[in-house]
Tab-separated table of C-alpha atoms in Angstrom:
chain	number	residue	atom	x	y	z
A	1	ARG	CA	25.921	-4.977	7.199
A	2	SER	CA	25.225	-1.397	8.374
A	3	GLU	CA	24.059	-0.892	11.992
A	4	TYR	CA	20.819	0.528	10.659
A	5	ASP	CA	20.233	-2.801	8.768
A	6	THR	CA	21.049	-4.875	11.700
A	7	THR	CA	18.424	-3.293	13.865
A	8	LEU	CA	16.005	-3.524	10.915
A	9	GLN	CA	16.557	-7.172	10.884
A	10	ALA	CA	16.125	-7.598	14.479
A	11	MET	CA	12.794	-5.652	14.236
A	12	ALA	CA	11.384	-7.592	11.163
A	13	VAL	CA	12.276	-11.002	12.737
A	14	GLY	CA	10.410	-9.744	16.373
A	15	VAL	CA	7.431	-8.539	14.245
A	16	ALA	CA	7.088	-11.709	12.274
A	17	GLY	CA	7.329	-13.745	15.438
A	18	ASP	CA	4.530	-11.760	17.029
A	19	LEU	CA	2.368	-11.983	14.122
A	20	ARG	CA	2.692	-15.772	14.096
A	21	GLN	CA	1.697	-15.847	17.970
A	22	ALA	CA	-1.138	-13.765	16.981
A	23	ASN	CA	-2.326	-16.142	14.219
A	24	TRP	CA	-1.545	-13.237	11.535
A	25	VAL	CA	-4.396	-11.062	13.115
A	26	ILE	CA	-4.198	-7.614	15.090
A	27	PRO	CA	-7.715	-7.180	16.271
A	28	GLU	CA	-7.063	-3.796	18.018
A	29	ALA	CA	-5.737	-2.380	15.040
A	30	LEU	CA	-7.655	-0.807	12.013
A	31	CYS	CA	-7.635	-3.104	9.369
A	32	GLN	CA	-6.973	-1.849	5.756
A	33	THR	CA	-10.175	-3.255	4.448
A	34	ARG	CA	-12.329	-1.048	6.953
A	35	ILE	CA	-10.978	1.984	5.600
A	36	TYR	CA	-13.272	2.829	2.927
A	37	PRO	CA	-16.559	1.861	4.973
A	38	ASN	CA	-15.584	3.491	8.348
A	39	LEU	CA	-13.724	6.497	6.998
A	40	VAL	CA	-14.678	7.273	3.638
A	41	LYS	CA	-18.303	6.149	3.058
A	42	SER	CA	-19.468	7.497	6.453
A	43	LYS	CA	-18.388	11.082	5.431
A	44	GLY	CA	-21.869	10.926	3.498
A	45	GLY	CA	-20.807	13.838	1.084
A	46	PRO	CA	-17.928	14.731	-1.417
A	47	VAL	CA	-14.682	13.351	-0.206
A	48	ALA	CA	-11.320	13.119	-1.717
A	49	TYR	CA	-9.597	9.732	-1.232
A	50	ILE	CA	-5.944	9.975	-1.641
A	51	VAL	CA	-4.025	6.853	-2.038
A	52	VAL	CA	-0.278	7.324	-2.043
A	53	ASP	CA	1.379	4.113	-3.168
A	54	SER	CA	4.151	2.830	-0.724
A	55	MET	CA	3.665	5.772	1.956
A	56	ARG	CA	5.115	4.637	5.504
A	57	TYR	CA	3.556	5.562	8.677
A	58	GLU	CA	6.325	8.063	9.702
A	59	MET	CA	5.530	9.677	6.303
A	60	GLY	CA	1.877	10.260	7.325
A	61	VAL	CA	3.302	11.883	10.367
A	62	GLU	CA	5.079	14.373	8.280
A	63	LEU	CA	2.146	14.961	6.124
A	64	ARG	CA	-0.074	15.620	9.313
A	65	ASP	CA	2.511	18.169	10.418
A	66	GLN	CA	2.384	19.869	6.746
A	67	LEU	CA	-1.412	20.130	7.059
A	68	SER	CA	-1.518	21.423	10.718
A	69	ASP	CA	-3.819	24.398	9.760
A	70	ALA	CA	-6.546	22.044	8.609
A	71	ASP	CA	-9.731	22.650	10.601
A	72	GLU	CA	-9.823	18.918	11.617
A	73	LEU	CA	-6.955	16.625	11.484
A	74	ALA	CA	-6.472	13.053	12.886
A	75	LEU	CA	-4.002	10.408	11.961
A	76	GLN	CA	-4.117	6.724	12.848
A	77	ALA	CA	-2.140	3.431	11.894
A	78	ALA	CA	-3.813	0.704	9.742
A	79	VAL	CA	-2.454	-2.834	9.086
A	80	ALA	CA	-2.026	-3.534	5.270
A	81	ALA	CA	-3.473	-6.533	3.719
A	82	ILE	CA	-0.845	-9.255	3.311
A	83	PRO	CA	1.144	-9.573	1.086
A	84	THR	CA	2.121	-6.108	1.043
A	85	ILE	CA	2.136	-5.330	-2.658
A	86	THR	CA	0.317	-3.110	-4.886
A	87	PRO	CA	-2.408	-5.218	-6.381
A	88	ILE	CA	-3.339	-6.377	-3.008
A	89	GLY	CA	-3.147	-3.392	-1.022
A	90	MET	CA	-5.040	-1.151	-3.713
A	91	ALA	CA	-8.006	-3.770	-3.714
A	92	ALA	CA	-8.297	-3.795	0.085
A	93	LEU	CA	-8.940	0.016	0.059
A	94	LEU	CA	-11.970	-0.548	-2.463
A	95	PRO	CA	-15.577	-0.591	-1.376
A	96	GLY	CA	-16.932	-3.913	-0.419
A	97	ALA	CA	-13.476	-5.273	0.543
A	98	SER	CA	-14.567	-4.885	4.271
A	99	ALA	CA	-17.285	-7.789	3.871
A	100	SER	CA	-15.467	-9.859	1.176
A	101	PHE	CA	-11.865	-9.927	0.549
A	102	SER	CA	-9.412	-12.724	-0.439
A	103	VAL	CA	-6.353	-13.231	-2.387
A	104	THR	CA	-6.458	-15.829	-5.122
A	105	GLU	CA	-5.607	-16.490	-8.679
A	106	ASP	CA	-7.011	-15.587	-11.912
A	107	GLU	CA	-5.857	-17.548	-15.107
A	108	ALA	CA	-2.590	-18.414	-13.161
A	109	LYS	CA	-2.135	-14.830	-12.205
A	110	LEU	CA	-2.147	-13.321	-8.641
A	111	ALA	CA	-5.417	-11.494	-7.866
A	112	ALA	CA	-7.443	-10.057	-5.168
A	113	GLU	CA	-11.119	-10.796	-4.898
A	114	VAL	CA	-13.528	-8.350	-3.565
A	115	ASP	CA	-17.201	-9.175	-3.352
A	116	GLY	CA	-16.862	-12.078	-6.069
A	117	SER	CA	-14.868	-9.874	-8.515
A	118	LYS	CA	-11.000	-10.827	-9.344
A	119	LEU	CA	-8.865	-7.960	-9.670
A	120	THR	CA	-5.459	-8.214	-11.093
A	121	ASP	CA	-4.415	-4.553	-12.211
A	122	LEU	CA	-5.392	-0.834	-12.129
A	123	SER	CA	-7.769	-1.368	-14.876
A	124	SER	CA	-9.905	-3.913	-13.268
A	125	ARG	CA	-9.822	-1.978	-10.075
A	126	LEU	CA	-11.028	1.373	-11.524
A	127	LYS	CA	-13.736	-0.689	-13.395
A	128	PHE	CA	-14.951	-2.274	-10.321
A	129	LEU	CA	-14.948	1.048	-8.237
A	130	THR	CA	-16.994	2.583	-11.030
A	131	SER	CA	-19.539	-0.034	-10.912
A	132	ARG	CA	-19.812	0.276	-6.951
A	133	VAL	CA	-19.827	4.321	-6.869
A	134	PRO	CA	-21.298	5.825	-9.718
A	135	GLY	CA	-19.922	9.423	-10.587
A	136	VAL	CA	-16.632	8.758	-8.829
A	137	VAL	CA	-13.884	10.608	-10.383
A	138	ASP	CA	-10.420	9.257	-10.669
A	139	MET	CA	-7.140	11.373	-11.200
A	140	GLU	CA	-3.534	10.996	-11.002
A	141	LEU	CA	-1.737	13.343	-8.475
A	142	GLY	CA	0.529	14.732	-11.156
A	143	LYS	CA	-2.349	15.620	-13.259
A	144	LEU	CA	-4.071	17.302	-10.503
A	145	LEU	CA	-1.254	19.289	-9.387
A	146	ASP	CA	-0.699	20.609	-13.209
A	147	ALA	CA	-4.495	21.494	-13.571
A	148	THR	CA	-5.842	25.019	-12.994
A	149	LYS	CA	-8.508	25.607	-10.343
A	150	ARG	CA	-11.274	25.906	-13.238
A	151	GLN	CA	-10.356	22.499	-14.605
A	152	ILE	CA	-10.260	20.753	-11.411
A	153	GLU	CA	-13.720	22.507	-10.574
A	154	LYS	CA	-15.302	21.237	-13.982
A	155	ARG	CA	-13.866	17.635	-13.491
A	156	ILE	CA	-15.231	17.110	-10.012
A	157	VAL	CA	-18.375	18.962	-10.035
A	158	GLY	CA	-21.257	16.596	-8.826
A	159	ALA	CA	-18.701	13.685	-7.832
A	160	PRO	CA	-19.638	11.893	-4.673
A	161	LEU	CA	-16.101	10.670	-4.558
A	162	VAL	CA	-12.748	11.850	-5.838
A	163	VAL	CA	-9.894	9.217	-5.999
A	164	ILE	CA	-6.397	10.747	-6.202
A	165	ARG	CA	-3.658	8.253	-6.907
A	166	SER	CA	0.215	8.943	-6.363
A	167	GLN	CA	2.915	6.327	-7.505
A	168	ASP	CA	5.800	8.651	-7.166
A	169	ILE	CA	7.188	6.975	-4.054
A	170	ASP	CA	6.917	3.233	-5.345
A	171	ALA	CA	7.950	4.014	-9.225
A	172	PHE	CA	11.054	5.910	-8.195
A	173	GLY	CA	11.740	3.359	-5.445
A	174	GLU	CA	11.771	0.555	-7.869
A	175	SER	CA	13.744	2.619	-10.323
A	176	GLY	CA	17.188	1.321	-9.125
A	177	SER	CA	18.621	4.822	-8.474
A	178	ASN	CA	18.612	4.972	-4.776
A	179	ARG	CA	19.858	8.602	-4.636
A	180	VAL	CA	17.108	9.728	-6.979
A	181	ALA	CA	14.650	7.856	-5.026
A	182	ARG	CA	15.452	9.341	-1.589
A	183	GLN	CA	15.022	12.708	-3.389
A	184	VAL	CA	11.714	11.820	-4.632
A	185	ILE	CA	10.376	10.375	-1.517
A	186	ASP	CA	11.542	13.515	0.331
A	187	THR	CA	9.314	15.808	-1.890
A	188	ALA	CA	6.440	13.391	-2.487
A	189	ILE	CA	4.643	14.193	0.847
A	190	GLY	CA	4.972	17.799	0.058
A	191	ASN	CA	2.981	17.394	-3.265
A	192	VAL	CA	0.369	15.203	-1.480
A	193	ALA	CA	-0.269	18.377	0.803
A	194	ARG	CA	-0.119	20.681	-2.213
A	195	ALA	CA	-2.896	18.330	-3.811
A	196	VAL	CA	-5.159	18.620	-0.515
A	197	ARG	CA	-4.985	22.375	-0.741
A	198	LYS	CA	-5.835	22.550	-4.469
A	199	LEU	CA	-8.870	20.402	-3.965
A	200	ALA	CA	-9.972	22.392	-0.807
A	201	ASP	CA	-9.495	25.507	-2.904
A	202	SER	CA	-11.821	23.908	-5.498
A	203	GLY	CA	-14.531	23.064	-3.068
A	204	ILE	CA	-13.730	19.719	-1.213
A	205	GLU	CA	-13.720	19.781	2.580
A	206	ASN	CA	-13.207	16.075	3.539
A	207	PHE	CA	-10.031	14.039	2.752
A	208	VAL	CA	-9.049	10.651	3.694
A	209	ILE	CA	-5.376	9.900	2.665
A	210	CYS	CA	-3.837	6.269	3.040
A	211	ALA	CA	-1.591	3.854	1.337
A	212	ASP	CA	-1.721	0.330	-0.080
A	213	HIS	CA	1.534	-0.661	1.794
A	214	GLY	CA	4.840	0.628	3.342
A	215	HIS	CA	8.310	-0.134	2.294
A	216	LEU	CA	11.956	-1.075	3.457
A	217	PHE	CA	14.767	1.082	2.100
A	218	THR	CA	18.039	-0.247	3.219
A	219	SER	CA	21.892	-0.434	2.173
A	220	ALA	CA	22.622	-2.667	-0.497
A	221	ARG	CA	22.428	-6.333	0.382
A	222	ASP	CA	25.296	-8.809	0.028
A	223	GLU	CA	24.878	-12.431	-1.345
A	224	SER	CA	24.240	-13.638	2.123
A	225	MET	CA	20.897	-11.618	2.137
A	226	ARG	CA	19.464	-13.281	-0.811
A	227	ILE	CA	17.476	-16.392	-0.609
A	228	GLU	CA	16.645	-18.877	-3.203
A	229	SER	CA	13.125	-18.891	-4.239
A	230	PRO	CA	10.734	-21.837	-2.805
A	231	GLY	CA	10.213	-23.287	-6.396
A	232	GLY	CA	7.160	-25.564	-6.654
A	233	GLU	CA	4.256	-23.973	-8.647
A	234	THR	CA	4.957	-20.355	-8.644
A	235	ILE	CA	1.784	-17.886	-9.293
A	236	ASP	CA	3.833	-14.713	-8.171
A	237	LEU	CA	7.407	-14.092	-7.037
A	238	HIS	CA	8.571	-10.828	-5.579
A	239	ARG	CA	11.752	-9.953	-3.777
A	240	ARG	CA	9.959	-9.916	-0.398
A	241	CYS	CA	7.258	-12.560	-1.012
A	242	TRP	CA	6.696	-15.867	-2.891
A	243	VAL	CA	2.861	-16.933	-3.772
A	244	GLY	CA	2.064	-20.396	-5.122
A	245	ARG	CA	1.864	-24.063	-4.250
A	246	GLY	CA	4.362	-26.860	-3.085
A	247	GLY	CA	8.022	-26.101	-3.281
A	248	VAL	CA	10.182	-25.915	-0.399
A	249	THR	CA	10.357	-23.468	2.645
A	250	PRO	CA	13.979	-22.045	2.791
A	251	GLN	CA	15.800	-21.394	5.895
A	252	GLY	CA	15.254	-17.932	7.263
A	253	THR	CA	11.513	-17.826	5.730
A	254	ILE	CA	8.135	-18.245	6.955
A	255	ARG	CA	5.279	-20.176	5.238
A	256	ILE	CA	1.686	-19.043	5.712
A	257	SER	CA	-1.287	-20.865	4.179
A	258	GLY	CA	-4.044	-18.653	2.515
A	259	ALA	CA	-6.583	-20.120	5.145
A	260	GLU	CA	-4.300	-19.016	8.092
A	261	LEU	CA	-4.614	-15.284	6.465
A	262	GLY	CA	-8.662	-15.861	6.124
A	263	TYR	CA	-8.395	-16.168	2.477
A	264	ARG	CA	-10.708	-18.473	0.447
A	265	SER	CA	-7.856	-20.181	-1.598
A	266	ASN	CA	-5.293	-22.942	-1.359
A	267	LEU	CA	-2.429	-20.494	-2.057
A	268	ASP	CA	0.744	-20.380	0.143
A	269	PHE	CA	2.681	-17.577	0.962
A	270	VAL	CA	6.395	-17.471	1.940
A	271	PHE	CA	8.252	-14.502	3.200
A	272	PRO	CA	11.873	-13.703	4.486
A	273	ALA	CA	11.415	-13.808	8.365
A	274	GLY	CA	13.796	-10.650	8.471
A	275	ILE	CA	14.782	-8.209	5.756
A	276	ALA	CA	16.552	-10.725	3.303
A	277	VAL	CA	15.112	-10.827	-0.305
A	278	PHE	CA	14.298	-13.739	-2.639
A	279	LYS	CA	16.381	-13.899	-5.877
A	280	SER	CA	14.048	-12.426	-8.390
A	281	GLY	CA	15.973	-9.565	-9.751
A	282	GLY	CA	15.551	-5.826	-9.410
A	283	ASP	CA	16.757	-3.309	-6.781
A	284	LEU	CA	18.013	-4.571	-3.558
A	285	ALA	CA	17.674	-1.378	-1.292
A	286	TYR	CA	14.080	-0.427	-1.772
A	287	ASN	CA	11.554	-3.482	-1.371
A	288	HIS	CA	8.074	-4.412	-0.161
A	289	GLY	CA	5.866	-7.349	-0.016
A	290	GLY	CA	6.761	-8.557	3.429
A	291	LEU	CA	5.872	-8.738	6.817
A	292	SER	CA	8.021	-5.910	8.531
A	293	LEU	CA	6.577	-3.174	10.504
A	294	GLN	CA	7.752	-0.711	7.705
A	295	GLU	CA	5.706	-2.653	5.175
A	296	LEU	CA	2.710	-3.655	6.998
A	297	LEU	CA	2.124	-0.347	8.948
A	298	VAL	CA	0.263	2.415	6.936
A	299	PRO	CA	-1.028	5.992	7.984
A	300	VAL	CA	-4.504	6.859	7.510
A	301	LEU	CA	-5.082	10.600	7.630
A	302	MET	CA	-8.321	12.304	7.976
A	303	VAL	CA	-8.551	15.926	7.101
A	304	ARG	CA	-11.295	18.577	6.774
A	305	MET	CA	-10.114	21.982	5.210
């Protein structure tokens, strides 16, 4: 194992231990579910809400540096919802999540529950968002970057909220090509900065940029770093988390009940205590879903152009 991975392992074990002692709550930190009411809705006017899938905190620092000419610029850290996977983190960023958020199941599939609605995928989240924010505009980052100023202005005119979704980091991280993934990750933040400037040029002044979760990117793991899954009634299995009922708690893992996390469900969550992964297929270098600082800590950048 490389010296880098050894350091990551020690950090991850330490963070998991501290979280356990704190009962899985960090009261002095901004909770991900508070981002929308505290920072987006409070703007009171047209705002661009840019959500970058899998953006780590230090990437937010880099983005802040690329937008240093902004009229107002502030960066803070938020703690992502657990488990740190896309369906959960994206739902935690929605309107209503601050008042009512849980992780449960819907027809044997893992689901986030916001204000009584069970959300399992992008389609259900967008339908929920539209019902809560009439007139909201949703765009993929790539389509925004390809659009002309006139096309953008026509699309966003009168919209109280413009949601921009970027999936490049997560999509290429999951691709299995570590070299390509690292190259894409290096350019992804520059593309977000370009999107901010294009929207500002089209009349948007206020921006909130955040992420659903972070990620780990390590060297390839050997067999000793792969853990058998807990078994039992499995609702969802990722390389860095297991969700279900029963089963065992393998050595080197942590089991947390839904109640301990404040969720209204009888699900259990099992995570590797360090940077190991469950045997669930897929790439072994890029991962998320667990309790490491790199997965849990996400940037929140407030910008006025």
